[in-house]
């Protein structure tokens, strides 16, 4: 997005987009998950869904509008008036990354491991940040890509020092791999999350959405085995040969005036 595009955003434009997306449910896909009575859901679907007014026409398809992540090594530093002076530091990476169950698990594990490393170094050891968190995600639109973001509120005078530690943390993994205690802890955490998800309707809702709306993508089958098989070398290779090799990094700092 550019500043000019933001200036052109209007209520009428937003309303128009909403009406275009939801004005004609002819090609909608409805997914129901949970302990459902087949006869009841069929009756309610006929009553409330089949009665929705529809218009004939071509079904909508995903269109790539050209908006994507940044390329190259980017830096953004700006100042803002604040009642309580505090800095915000964000480092984010993106790049191409083919989807597979193992790749998805490795990407998630890498994010969690970075989170553990930064927590110990940036907050606990050097007391540079009030808190710090790292998230890693995979997306397949418009192309299969990974995204890793680290964010933390820091004391303004220590913003650059915190960024140096964040830089060092990811470089250490690329060079030396992952300490075994971090890897074991993260794999145990992810396995618990996975087992809890199996009991949640939202998890199965997402699974069905991927199968139906994402060309049959299956991120479930073999996930547990893929997770258990992750090694330090897998994380190191992902960080070194995928994340850092593509060199799409954004360092953003918001500082008080």
mmCIF file of C-alpha atoms in Angstrom:
data_model
loop_
_atom_site.group_PDB
_atom_site.id
_atom_site.type_symbol
_atom_site.label_atom_id
_atom_site.label_comp_id
_atom_site.label_asym_id
_atom_site.label_seq_id
_atom_site.Cartn_x
_atom_site.Cartn_y
_atom_site.Cartn_z
ATOM 1 C CA UNK A 1 0.000 0.000 0.000
ATOM 2 C CA UNK A 2 1.055 3.575 -0.629
ATOM 3 C CA UNK A 3 0.035 6.701 1.255
ATOM 4 C CA UNK A 4 -1.886 7.831 -1.832
ATOM 5 C CA UNK A 5 -3.941 4.618 -1.859
ATOM 6 C CA UNK A 6 -4.813 5.068 1.808
ATOM 7 C CA UNK A 7 -5.974 8.611 1.103
ATOM 8 C CA UNK A 8 -8.327 7.286 -1.566
ATOM 9 C CA UNK A 9 -10.037 4.818 0.809
ATOM 10 C CA UNK A 10 -13.652 5.825 1.392
ATOM 11 C CA UNK A 11 -16.768 4.456 3.055
ATOM 12 C CA UNK A 12 -18.533 4.209 -0.301
ATOM 13 C CA UNK A 13 -15.624 2.261 -1.755
ATOM 14 C CA UNK A 14 -15.583 -0.150 1.191
ATOM 15 C CA UNK A 15 -19.345 -0.637 0.959
ATOM 16 C CA UNK A 16 -19.076 -1.324 -2.775
ATOM 17 C CA UNK A 17 -16.453 -4.030 -2.202
ATOM 18 C CA UNK A 18 -18.604 -5.605 0.510
ATOM 19 C CA UNK A 19 -21.649 -5.672 -1.740
ATOM 20 C CA UNK A 20 -19.642 -7.198 -4.587
ATOM 21 C CA UNK A 21 -18.319 -9.983 -2.357
ATOM 22 C CA UNK A 22 -21.501 -10.808 -0.423
ATOM 23 C CA UNK A 23 -24.322 -9.558 -2.644
ATOM 24 C CA UNK A 24 -24.630 -12.803 -4.592
ATOM 25 C CA UNK A 25 -24.211 -16.094 -2.690
ATOM 26 C CA UNK A 26 -24.662 -18.215 -5.836
ATOM 27 C CA UNK A 27 -21.135 -19.648 -5.621
ATOM 28 C CA UNK A 28 -20.733 -19.637 -1.832
ATOM 29 C CA UNK A 29 -19.441 -22.772 -0.113
ATOM 30 C CA UNK A 30 -20.932 -23.404 3.339
ATOM 31 C CA UNK A 31 -18.991 -25.654 5.711
ATOM 32 C CA UNK A 32 -20.446 -26.974 8.975
ATOM 33 C CA UNK A 33 -18.352 -28.742 11.605
ATOM 34 C CA UNK A 34 -19.213 -30.263 14.941
ATOM 35 C CA UNK A 35 -21.689 -32.703 16.385
ATOM 36 C CA UNK A 36 -24.450 -32.104 13.868
ATOM 37 C CA UNK A 37 -27.735 -33.891 13.266
ATOM 38 C CA UNK A 38 -27.848 -34.542 9.510
ATOM 39 C CA UNK A 39 -31.605 -34.188 9.212
ATOM 40 C CA UNK A 40 -31.706 -30.957 11.224
ATOM 41 C CA UNK A 41 -28.858 -29.281 9.328
ATOM 42 C CA UNK A 42 -30.446 -30.271 6.027
ATOM 43 C CA UNK A 43 -33.760 -28.743 7.119
ATOM 44 C CA UNK A 44 -32.142 -25.526 8.291
ATOM 45 C CA UNK A 45 -30.014 -25.304 5.144
ATOM 46 C CA UNK A 46 -33.127 -25.532 2.969
ATOM 47 C CA UNK A 47 -34.897 -22.949 5.099
ATOM 48 C CA UNK A 48 -32.156 -20.354 5.506
ATOM 49 C CA UNK A 49 -29.639 -20.995 2.741
ATOM 50 C CA UNK A 50 -31.621 -22.284 -0.192
ATOM 51 C CA UNK A 51 -33.973 -19.323 0.165
ATOM 52 C CA UNK A 52 -31.207 -16.721 -0.268
ATOM 53 C CA UNK A 53 -31.704 -14.643 -3.434
ATOM 54 C CA UNK A 54 -29.060 -15.407 -6.065
ATOM 55 C CA UNK A 55 -28.138 -14.054 -9.456
ATOM 56 C CA UNK A 56 -26.937 -16.116 -12.381
ATOM 57 C CA UNK A 57 -23.432 -15.422 -13.565
ATOM 58 C CA UNK A 58 -19.895 -16.699 -13.617
ATOM 59 C CA UNK A 59 -18.513 -17.857 -10.270
ATOM 60 C CA UNK A 60 -15.857 -15.645 -8.750
ATOM 61 C CA UNK A 61 -12.252 -16.737 -8.906
ATOM 62 C CA UNK A 62 -9.166 -15.559 -7.075
ATOM 63 C CA UNK A 63 -7.436 -12.712 -8.891
ATOM 64 C CA UNK A 64 -3.878 -11.607 -8.195
ATOM 65 C CA UNK A 65 -4.027 -7.809 -7.901
ATOM 66 C CA UNK A 66 -0.261 -7.487 -7.710
ATOM 67 C CA UNK A 67 -0.045 -6.704 -3.984
ATOM 68 C CA UNK A 68 2.673 -8.772 -2.397
ATOM 69 C CA UNK A 69 5.417 -8.651 0.210
ATOM 70 C CA UNK A 70 8.423 -6.362 -0.101
ATOM 71 C CA UNK A 71 11.627 -7.389 -1.862
ATOM 72 C CA UNK A 72 15.189 -6.874 -0.673
ATOM 73 C CA UNK A 73 16.563 -5.479 2.575
ATOM 74 C CA UNK A 74 14.316 -2.635 3.700
ATOM 75 C CA UNK A 75 14.654 -0.198 6.595
ATOM 76 C CA UNK A 76 11.934 2.057 7.988
ATOM 77 C CA UNK A 77 12.535 4.327 10.976
ATOM 78 C CA UNK A 78 10.117 7.057 12.022
ATOM 79 C CA UNK A 79 9.101 9.132 15.042
ATOM 80 C CA UNK A 80 5.682 9.598 16.611
ATOM 81 C CA UNK A 81 4.349 11.715 19.456
ATOM 82 C CA UNK A 82 3.581 9.594 22.522
ATOM 83 C CA UNK A 83 2.279 10.298 26.008
ATOM 84 C CA UNK A 84 4.488 7.496 27.313
ATOM 85 C CA UNK A 85 7.763 7.332 25.352
ATOM 86 C CA UNK A 86 8.317 3.821 24.053
ATOM 87 C CA UNK A 87 9.852 2.343 20.923
ATOM 88 C CA UNK A 88 8.489 -0.502 18.810
ATOM 89 C CA UNK A 89 10.934 -2.699 16.916
ATOM 90 C CA UNK A 90 9.780 -5.119 14.210
ATOM 91 C CA UNK A 91 11.873 -7.396 12.044
ATOM 92 C CA UNK A 92 10.117 -9.388 9.340
ATOM 93 C CA UNK A 93 11.234 -11.818 6.643
ATOM 94 C CA UNK A 94 9.403 -13.266 3.644
ATOM 95 C CA UNK A 95 10.195 -15.402 0.627
ATOM 96 C CA UNK A 96 9.165 -18.190 -1.673
ATOM 97 C CA UNK A 97 8.695 -21.550 0.002
ATOM 98 C CA UNK A 98 6.963 -24.587 -1.562
ATOM 99 C CA UNK A 99 4.190 -26.123 0.505
ATOM 100 C CA UNK A 100 4.514 -29.546 2.063
ATOM 101 C CA UNK A 101 3.474 -30.858 5.440
ATOM 102 C CA UNK A 102 7.125 -31.058 6.507
ATOM 103 C CA UNK A 103 7.935 -27.557 5.236
ATOM 104 C CA UNK A 104 4.940 -26.134 7.086
ATOM 105 C CA UNK A 105 6.020 -27.830 10.326
ATOM 106 C CA UNK A 106 9.625 -26.640 9.914
ATOM 107 C CA UNK A 107 8.485 -23.057 9.327
ATOM 108 C CA UNK A 108 6.296 -23.085 12.452
ATOM 109 C CA UNK A 109 9.062 -24.672 14.522
ATOM 110 C CA UNK A 110 11.600 -22.091 13.348
ATOM 111 C CA UNK A 111 9.319 -19.274 14.483
ATOM 112 C CA UNK A 112 8.842 -20.826 17.901
ATOM 113 C CA UNK A 113 12.576 -21.459 18.322
ATOM 114 C CA UNK A 114 13.397 -17.858 17.444
ATOM 115 C CA UNK A 115 10.768 -16.827 19.984
ATOM 116 C CA UNK A 116 12.537 -18.855 22.685
ATOM 117 C CA UNK A 117 15.984 -17.523 21.767
ATOM 118 C CA UNK A 118 14.869 -13.894 21.702
ATOM 119 C CA UNK A 119 12.973 -14.274 24.959
ATOM 120 C CA UNK A 120 16.099 -15.527 26.699
ATOM 121 C CA UNK A 121 18.516 -13.024 25.160
ATOM 122 C CA UNK A 122 16.590 -9.818 24.480
ATOM 123 C CA UNK A 123 14.351 -9.855 27.545
ATOM 124 C CA UNK A 124 15.789 -12.129 30.208
ATOM 125 C CA UNK A 125 19.569 -11.795 29.744
ATOM 126 C CA UNK A 126 19.934 -8.177 28.627
ATOM 127 C CA UNK A 127 16.603 -6.661 29.754
ATOM 128 C CA UNK A 128 16.234 -4.670 26.531
ATOM 129 C CA UNK A 129 12.536 -5.316 25.922
ATOM 130 C CA UNK A 130 9.363 -5.441 27.993
ATOM 131 C CA UNK A 131 8.210 -8.400 25.915
ATOM 132 C CA UNK A 132 9.088 -10.001 22.591
ATOM 133 C CA UNK A 133 7.328 -12.460 20.299
ATOM 134 C CA UNK A 134 8.002 -14.175 16.990
ATOM 135 C CA UNK A 135 5.425 -15.718 14.687
ATOM 136 C CA UNK A 136 5.982 -17.741 11.527
ATOM 137 C CA UNK A 137 3.316 -18.551 8.966
ATOM 138 C CA UNK A 138 2.868 -20.077 5.525
ATOM 139 C CA UNK A 139 0.621 -18.704 2.790
ATOM 140 C CA UNK A 140 -0.091 -20.007 -0.692
ATOM 141 C CA UNK A 141 -1.742 -16.946 -2.265
ATOM 142 C CA UNK A 142 -0.699 -15.548 -4.627
ATOM 143 C CA UNK A 143 2.327 -17.883 -4.405
ATOM 144 C CA UNK A 144 3.575 -20.319 -1.750
ATOM 145 C CA UNK A 145 5.518 -18.164 0.698
ATOM 146 C CA UNK A 146 6.712 -18.020 4.297
ATOM 147 C CA UNK A 147 6.462 -15.021 6.621
ATOM 148 C CA UNK A 148 8.343 -14.532 9.905
ATOM 149 C CA UNK A 149 7.792 -11.517 12.150
ATOM 150 C CA UNK A 150 9.445 -10.538 15.418
ATOM 151 C CA UNK A 151 8.018 -7.610 17.383
ATOM 152 C CA UNK A 152 8.801 -6.046 20.714
ATOM 153 C CA UNK A 153 8.252 -2.814 22.632
ATOM 154 C CA UNK A 154 11.617 -1.589 23.859
ATOM 155 C CA UNK A 155 13.165 1.268 25.762
ATOM 156 C CA UNK A 156 13.886 3.911 23.094
ATOM 157 C CA UNK A 157 17.570 4.157 23.911
ATOM 158 C CA UNK A 158 17.946 0.372 23.543
ATOM 159 C CA UNK A 159 16.099 -0.139 20.266
ATOM 160 C CA UNK A 160 19.245 -0.580 18.160
ATOM 161 C CA UNK A 161 20.750 -2.970 20.698
ATOM 162 C CA UNK A 162 17.620 -5.130 20.635
ATOM 163 C CA UNK A 163 17.750 -5.223 16.838
ATOM 164 C CA UNK A 164 21.381 -6.358 16.944
ATOM 165 C CA UNK A 165 20.436 -9.277 19.213
ATOM 166 C CA UNK A 166 17.559 -10.226 16.909
ATOM 167 C CA UNK A 167 19.926 -10.164 13.935
ATOM 168 C CA UNK A 168 22.457 -12.245 15.829
ATOM 169 C CA UNK A 169 19.880 -14.825 16.884
ATOM 170 C CA UNK A 170 18.800 -15.729 13.367
ATOM 171 C CA UNK A 171 22.399 -15.656 12.072
ATOM 172 C CA UNK A 172 23.467 -18.071 14.829
ATOM 173 C CA UNK A 173 20.870 -20.598 13.688
ATOM 174 C CA UNK A 174 22.016 -20.262 10.074
ATOM 175 C CA UNK A 175 25.616 -20.902 11.155
ATOM 176 C CA UNK A 176 25.344 -23.333 14.052
ATOM 177 C CA UNK A 177 21.874 -24.847 14.004
ATOM 178 C CA UNK A 178 19.525 -25.032 16.979
ATOM 179 C CA UNK A 179 20.433 -25.928 20.583
ATOM 180 C CA UNK A 180 18.871 -29.301 21.330
ATOM 181 C CA UNK A 181 17.025 -28.066 24.423
ATOM 182 C CA UNK A 182 15.191 -25.436 22.366
ATOM 183 C CA UNK A 183 14.298 -27.920 19.635
ATOM 184 C CA UNK A 184 12.995 -30.533 22.078
ATOM 185 C CA UNK A 185 10.911 -27.940 23.964
ATOM 186 C CA UNK A 186 9.361 -26.512 20.805
ATOM 187 C CA UNK A 187 8.516 -29.922 19.331
ATOM 188 C CA UNK A 188 6.826 -30.900 22.599
ATOM 189 C CA UNK A 189 4.821 -27.651 22.599
ATOM 190 C CA UNK A 190 3.751 -28.089 18.980
ATOM 191 C CA UNK A 191 2.728 -31.695 19.567
ATOM 192 C CA UNK A 192 0.480 -30.620 22.470
ATOM 193 C CA UNK A 193 -1.083 -27.895 20.312
ATOM 194 C CA UNK A 194 -1.682 -30.437 17.544
ATOM 195 C CA UNK A 195 -3.325 -32.942 19.894
ATOM 196 C CA UNK A 196 -5.532 -30.218 21.392
ATOM 197 C CA UNK A 197 -6.510 -29.034 17.905
ATOM 198 C CA UNK A 198 -7.851 -32.477 17.064
ATOM 199 C CA UNK A 199 -10.635 -31.831 19.577
ATOM 200 C CA UNK A 200 -11.531 -28.379 18.218
ATOM 201 C CA UNK A 201 -14.158 -27.721 15.568
ATOM 202 C CA UNK A 202 -12.168 -24.752 14.276
ATOM 203 C CA UNK A 203 -9.273 -27.041 13.348
ATOM 204 C CA UNK A 204 -11.446 -29.350 11.269
ATOM 205 C CA UNK A 205 -13.188 -26.345 9.746
ATOM 206 C CA UNK A 206 -9.832 -25.112 8.491
ATOM 207 C CA UNK A 207 -8.930 -28.589 7.245
ATOM 208 C CA UNK A 208 -12.099 -28.789 5.168
ATOM 209 C CA UNK A 209 -11.638 -25.255 3.859
ATOM 210 C CA UNK A 210 -8.150 -26.125 2.610
ATOM 211 C CA UNK A 211 -9.385 -29.276 0.888
ATOM 212 C CA UNK A 212 -12.337 -27.581 -0.774
ATOM 213 C CA UNK A 213 -11.051 -24.089 -1.476
ATOM 214 C CA UNK A 214 -7.292 -24.623 -1.879
ATOM 215 C CA UNK A 215 -7.145 -27.269 -4.569
ATOM 216 C CA UNK A 216 -7.225 -30.189 -2.167
ATOM 217 C CA UNK A 217 -4.347 -29.054 0.021
ATOM 218 C CA UNK A 218 -3.915 -31.406 2.976
ATOM 219 C CA UNK A 219 -1.898 -30.009 5.854
ATOM 220 C CA UNK A 220 -3.067 -32.684 8.279
ATOM 221 C CA UNK A 221 -2.103 -36.122 6.965
ATOM 222 C CA UNK A 222 1.395 -36.972 8.160
ATOM 223 C CA UNK A 223 1.783 -33.790 10.222
ATOM 224 C CA UNK A 224 2.586 -35.565 13.500
ATOM 225 C CA UNK A 225 5.241 -37.709 11.843
ATOM 226 C CA UNK A 226 6.705 -34.679 10.058
ATOM 227 C CA UNK A 227 6.866 -32.743 13.324
ATOM 228 C CA UNK A 228 8.557 -35.558 15.198
ATOM 229 C CA UNK A 229 11.151 -35.931 12.435
ATOM 230 C CA UNK A 230 12.362 -32.303 12.532
ATOM 231 C CA UNK A 231 16.068 -31.963 13.304
ATOM 232 C CA UNK A 232 18.400 -29.073 14.029
ATOM 233 C CA UNK A 233 19.705 -29.465 10.481
ATOM 234 C CA UNK A 234 16.174 -28.955 9.092
ATOM 235 C CA UNK A 235 15.766 -25.650 10.943
ATOM 236 C CA UNK A 236 19.284 -24.540 10.028
ATOM 237 C CA UNK A 237 18.713 -25.293 6.340
ATOM 238 C CA UNK A 238 15.396 -23.413 6.324
ATOM 239 C CA UNK A 239 16.915 -20.310 7.940
ATOM 240 C CA UNK A 240 20.149 -20.397 5.917
ATOM 241 C CA UNK A 241 18.974 -21.550 2.473
ATOM 242 C CA UNK A 242 15.415 -20.191 2.412
ATOM 243 C CA UNK A 243 15.045 -17.228 4.766
ATOM 244 C CA UNK A 244 18.439 -15.540 4.644
ATOM 245 C CA UNK A 245 19.363 -16.532 1.107
ATOM 246 C CA UNK A 246 16.388 -14.660 -0.362
ATOM 247 C CA UNK A 247 17.286 -11.552 1.676
ATOM 248 C CA UNK A 248 13.769 -10.103 1.924
ATOM 249 C CA UNK A 249 13.995 -8.438 5.322
ATOM 250 C CA UNK A 250 12.230 -5.432 6.818
ATOM 251 C CA UNK A 251 13.543 -3.623 9.897
ATOM 252 C CA UNK A 252 10.933 -1.210 11.231
ATOM 253 C CA UNK A 253 11.411 1.073 14.221
ATOM 254 C CA UNK A 254 8.864 3.485 15.657
ATOM 255 C CA UNK A 255 10.503 5.916 18.065
ATOM 256 C CA UNK A 256 9.061 8.672 20.258
ATOM 257 C CA UNK A 257 9.547 12.279 19.211
#
